[in-house]
Coordinates of C-alpha atoms and ligand atoms in Angstrom, one line a residue:
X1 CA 43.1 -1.7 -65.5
X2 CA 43.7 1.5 -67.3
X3 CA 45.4 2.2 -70.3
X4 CA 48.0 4.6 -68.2
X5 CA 49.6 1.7 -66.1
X6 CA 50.0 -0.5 -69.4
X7 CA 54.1 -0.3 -70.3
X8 CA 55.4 -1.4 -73.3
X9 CA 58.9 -3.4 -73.2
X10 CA 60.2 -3.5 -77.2
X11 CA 62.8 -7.0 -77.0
X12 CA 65.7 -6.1 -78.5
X13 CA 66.1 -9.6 -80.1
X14 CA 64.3 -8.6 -83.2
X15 CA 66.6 -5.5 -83.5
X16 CA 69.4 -4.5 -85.8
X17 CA 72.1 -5.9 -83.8
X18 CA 74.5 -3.9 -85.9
X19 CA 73.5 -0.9 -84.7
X20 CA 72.0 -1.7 -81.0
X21 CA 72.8 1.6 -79.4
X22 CA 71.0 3.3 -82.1
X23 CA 67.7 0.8 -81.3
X24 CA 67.8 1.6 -78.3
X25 CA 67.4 5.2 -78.4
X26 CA 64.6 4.8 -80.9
X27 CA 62.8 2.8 -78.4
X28 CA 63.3 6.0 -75.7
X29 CA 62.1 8.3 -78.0
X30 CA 59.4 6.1 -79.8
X31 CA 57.5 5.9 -75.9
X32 CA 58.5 3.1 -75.0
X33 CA 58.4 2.2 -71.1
X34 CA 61.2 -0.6 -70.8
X35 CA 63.9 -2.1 -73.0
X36 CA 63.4 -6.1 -72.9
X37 CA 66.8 -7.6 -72.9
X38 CA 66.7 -11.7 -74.1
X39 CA 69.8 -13.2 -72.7
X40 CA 69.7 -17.1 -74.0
X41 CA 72.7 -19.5 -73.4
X42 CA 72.0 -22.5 -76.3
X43 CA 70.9 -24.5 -73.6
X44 CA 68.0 -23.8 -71.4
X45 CA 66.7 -22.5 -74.9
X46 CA 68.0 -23.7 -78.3
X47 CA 69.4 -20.0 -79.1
X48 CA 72.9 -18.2 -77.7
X49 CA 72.2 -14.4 -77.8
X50 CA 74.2 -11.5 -75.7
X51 CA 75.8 -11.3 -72.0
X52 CA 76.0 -8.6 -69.5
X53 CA 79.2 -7.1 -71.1
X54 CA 76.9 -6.1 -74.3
X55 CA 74.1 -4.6 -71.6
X56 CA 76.3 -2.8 -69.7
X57 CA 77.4 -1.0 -73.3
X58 CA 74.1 0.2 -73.8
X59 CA 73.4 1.6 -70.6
X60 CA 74.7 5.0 -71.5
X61 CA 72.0 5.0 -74.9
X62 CA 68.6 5.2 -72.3
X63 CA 67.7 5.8 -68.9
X64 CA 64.7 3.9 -69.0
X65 CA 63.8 0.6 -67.3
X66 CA 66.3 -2.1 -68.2
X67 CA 64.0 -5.3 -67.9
X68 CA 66.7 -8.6 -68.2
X69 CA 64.9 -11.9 -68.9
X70 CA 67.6 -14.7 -68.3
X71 CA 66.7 -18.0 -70.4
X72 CA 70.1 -19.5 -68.7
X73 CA 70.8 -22.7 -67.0
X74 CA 71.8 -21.6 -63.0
X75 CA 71.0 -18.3 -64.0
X76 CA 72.0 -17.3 -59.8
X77 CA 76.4 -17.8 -60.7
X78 CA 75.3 -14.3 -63.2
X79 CA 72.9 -12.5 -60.9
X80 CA 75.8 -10.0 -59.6
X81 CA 77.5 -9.8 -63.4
X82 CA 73.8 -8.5 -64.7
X83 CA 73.0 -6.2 -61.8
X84 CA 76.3 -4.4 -62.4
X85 CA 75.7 -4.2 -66.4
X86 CA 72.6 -2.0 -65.5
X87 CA 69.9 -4.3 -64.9
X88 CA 66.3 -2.7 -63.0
X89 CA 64.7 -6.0 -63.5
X90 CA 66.4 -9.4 -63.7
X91 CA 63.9 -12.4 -64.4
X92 CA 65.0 -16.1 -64.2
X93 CA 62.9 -18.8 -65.0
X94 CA 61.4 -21.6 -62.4
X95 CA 62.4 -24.3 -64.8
X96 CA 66.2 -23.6 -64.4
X97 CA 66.2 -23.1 -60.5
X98 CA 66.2 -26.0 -58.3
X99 CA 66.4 -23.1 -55.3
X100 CA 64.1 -20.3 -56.9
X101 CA 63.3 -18.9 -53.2
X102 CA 66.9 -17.7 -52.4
X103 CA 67.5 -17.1 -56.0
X104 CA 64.8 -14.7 -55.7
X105 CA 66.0 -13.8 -52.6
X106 CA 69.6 -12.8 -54.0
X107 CA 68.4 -10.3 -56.8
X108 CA 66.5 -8.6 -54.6
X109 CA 69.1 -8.3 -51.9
X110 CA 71.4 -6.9 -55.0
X111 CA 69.5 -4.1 -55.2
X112 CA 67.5 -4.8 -58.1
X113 CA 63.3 -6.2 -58.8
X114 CA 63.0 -9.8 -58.4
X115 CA 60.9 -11.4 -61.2
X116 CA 60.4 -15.0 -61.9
X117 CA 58.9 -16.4 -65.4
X118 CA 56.8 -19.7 -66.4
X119 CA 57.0 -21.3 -69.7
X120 CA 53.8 -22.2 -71.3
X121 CA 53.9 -26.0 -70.0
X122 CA 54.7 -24.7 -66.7
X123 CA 51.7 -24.9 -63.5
X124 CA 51.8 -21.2 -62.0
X125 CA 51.0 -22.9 -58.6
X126 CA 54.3 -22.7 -57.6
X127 CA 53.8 -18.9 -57.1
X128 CA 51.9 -19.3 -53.7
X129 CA 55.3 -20.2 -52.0
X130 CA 57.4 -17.1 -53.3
X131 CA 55.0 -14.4 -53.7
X132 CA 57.3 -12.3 -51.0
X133 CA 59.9 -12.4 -53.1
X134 CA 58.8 -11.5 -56.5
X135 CA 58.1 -7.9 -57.5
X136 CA 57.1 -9.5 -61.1
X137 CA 55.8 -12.6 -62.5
X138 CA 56.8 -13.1 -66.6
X139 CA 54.3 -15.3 -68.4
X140 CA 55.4 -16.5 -71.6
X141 CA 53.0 -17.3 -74.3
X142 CA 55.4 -18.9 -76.6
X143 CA 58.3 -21.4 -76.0
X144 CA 61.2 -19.0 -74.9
X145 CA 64.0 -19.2 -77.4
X146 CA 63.2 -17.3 -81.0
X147 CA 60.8 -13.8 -81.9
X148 CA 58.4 -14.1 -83.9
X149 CA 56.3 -17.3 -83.0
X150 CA 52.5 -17.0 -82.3
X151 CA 51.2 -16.4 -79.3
X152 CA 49.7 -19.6 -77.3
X153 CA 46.3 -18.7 -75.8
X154 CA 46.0 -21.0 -73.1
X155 CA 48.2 -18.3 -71.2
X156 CA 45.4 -15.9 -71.1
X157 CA 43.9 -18.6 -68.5
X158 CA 47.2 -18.7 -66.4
X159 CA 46.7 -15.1 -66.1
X160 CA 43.9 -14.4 -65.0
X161 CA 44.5 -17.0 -62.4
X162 CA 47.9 -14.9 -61.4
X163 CA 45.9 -12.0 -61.3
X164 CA 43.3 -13.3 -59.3
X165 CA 46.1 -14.5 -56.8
X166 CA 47.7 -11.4 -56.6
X167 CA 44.5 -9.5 -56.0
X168 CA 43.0 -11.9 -53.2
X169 CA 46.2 -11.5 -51.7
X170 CA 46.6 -7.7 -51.6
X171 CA 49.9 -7.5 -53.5
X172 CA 52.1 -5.1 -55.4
X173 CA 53.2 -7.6 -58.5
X174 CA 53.4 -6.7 -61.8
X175 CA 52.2 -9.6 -64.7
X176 CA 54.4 -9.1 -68.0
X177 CA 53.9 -11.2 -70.7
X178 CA 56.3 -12.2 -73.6
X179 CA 55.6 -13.6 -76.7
X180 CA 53.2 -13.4 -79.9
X181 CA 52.5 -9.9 -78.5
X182 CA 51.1 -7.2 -81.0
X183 CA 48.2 -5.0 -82.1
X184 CA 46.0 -7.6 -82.6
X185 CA 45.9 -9.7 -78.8
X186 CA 47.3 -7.2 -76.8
X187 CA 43.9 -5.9 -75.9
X188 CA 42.7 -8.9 -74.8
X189 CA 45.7 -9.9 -72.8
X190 CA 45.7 -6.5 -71.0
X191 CA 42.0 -7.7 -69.8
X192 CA 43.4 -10.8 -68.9
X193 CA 45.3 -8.8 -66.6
X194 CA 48.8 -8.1 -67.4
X195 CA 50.2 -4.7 -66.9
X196 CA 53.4 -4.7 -69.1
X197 CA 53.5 -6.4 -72.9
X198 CA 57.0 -7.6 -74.5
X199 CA 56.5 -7.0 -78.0
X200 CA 59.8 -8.1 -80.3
X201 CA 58.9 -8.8 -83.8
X202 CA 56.0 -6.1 -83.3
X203 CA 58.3 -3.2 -82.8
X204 CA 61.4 -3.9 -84.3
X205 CA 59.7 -6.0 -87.2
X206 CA 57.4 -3.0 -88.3
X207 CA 59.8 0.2 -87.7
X208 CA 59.4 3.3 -87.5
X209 CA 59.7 1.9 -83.3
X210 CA 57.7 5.2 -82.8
X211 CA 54.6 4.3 -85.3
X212 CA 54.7 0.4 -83.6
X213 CA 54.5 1.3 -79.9
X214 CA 51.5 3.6 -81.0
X215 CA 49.5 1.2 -82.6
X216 CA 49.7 -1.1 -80.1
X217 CA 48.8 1.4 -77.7
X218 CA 46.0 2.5 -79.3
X219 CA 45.1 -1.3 -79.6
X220 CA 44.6 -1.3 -75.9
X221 CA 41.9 1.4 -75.7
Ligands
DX5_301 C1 61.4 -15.2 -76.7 C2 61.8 -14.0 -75.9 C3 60.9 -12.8 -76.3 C4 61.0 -12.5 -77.8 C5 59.6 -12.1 -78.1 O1 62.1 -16.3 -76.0 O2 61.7 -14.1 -74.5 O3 61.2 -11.7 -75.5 O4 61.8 -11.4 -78.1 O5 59.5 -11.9 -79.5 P1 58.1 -11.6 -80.2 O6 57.5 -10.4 -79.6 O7 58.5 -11.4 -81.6 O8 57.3 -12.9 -80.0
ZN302 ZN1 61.9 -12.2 -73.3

């Protein structure tokens, strides 16, 4: 894999909430690829962060990709409220959906990419019965709910066997990975084979956004 198809997605969750239209931009101009929205409800994850009303607000700072990672309990009762906020991506995770096929099934049918996300306890081999519906697979490499925790390495295993799937197989899925994520692994997680890095505490954590993004791009080559 090339350095050109790597895209970074900066979370927002280590961001100056204060001023969120003003991150945003930052990350637009500072070259980034996506904006990595962390939606938790206190209790699929221990944390209670932002809805769609606050996504659909920033909408009108960026045009680029908005990548929604849901860490909600029956995340499919919010699929439409997200996909009208401005969503390109919405990812829910296995563990919260008893019915993952036709939830997958309904984001894509809304118009959006279907993406499904494993947390770091979770067996990926769940994959081989939905692979027509994802367009992404999320692999976290911390336990969803905070920024700033260090990444676990035993997901660079769980890639590679994605990767491997997806490649026997002959299909168009992205891997994106989220957690721990910086200048120092992101390198080696690329060569694990994922194509698009979540970095939080990374970007937002070491501003200028612009000077972050461009180390951790030139980490990769
Ligand atoms: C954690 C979130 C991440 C978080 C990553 O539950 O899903 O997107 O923002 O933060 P860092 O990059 O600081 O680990
Ligand atoms: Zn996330």
């Amino acid at each position: 894999m090339t350095d050109k198809n790597i895209k970074i997605a900066p979370s927002l969750l280590s961001a100056d909430f204060s001023c969120l239209g003003t991150e945003v931009k930052s990350v637009e101009d500072g070259g980034g690829d996506y904006i990595h929205f962390d939606v938790m409800d206190g209790h699929f994850v221990p944390n209670i962060t932002f809805g769609p009303s606050l996504i659909k607000s920033l909408r009108r700072f960026s045009s680029l990709v908005f990548d929604v990672h849901l860490m909600i309990e029956k995340p499919e009762r919010y699929i439409e409220d997200f996909v009208k906020s401005g969503a390109d991506i919405i990812t829910v995770h296995v563990e919260t959906c008893p019915h993952l096929h036709r939830t997958l099934q309904m984001i894509r049918d809304s118009g959006v990419k279907s993406s499904v996300s494993l947390n770091p306890g979770t067996d990926p081999f769940f994959l081989d019965y939905i692979w027509d519906k994802v367009d992404m697979v999320l692999v976290m490499s911390v336990n969803p709910g905070f920024g700033g925790q260090k990444f676990i390495s035993s997901s660079l295993k769980k890639i590679e066997w994605i990767y491997r799937r997806i490649k026997d197989e002959g299909l168009n899925v992205d891997i994106e990975i989220d957690g721990g994520i910086g200048p120092e692994n992101a390198k080696e997680v690329v060569k694990s084979g994922c194509n698009i890095l979540v970095a939080g505490s990374s970007v937002f954590g070491k501003k200028p956004v612009l000077s972050a993004i461009k180390s951790i791009r030139d980490s990769i080559r």
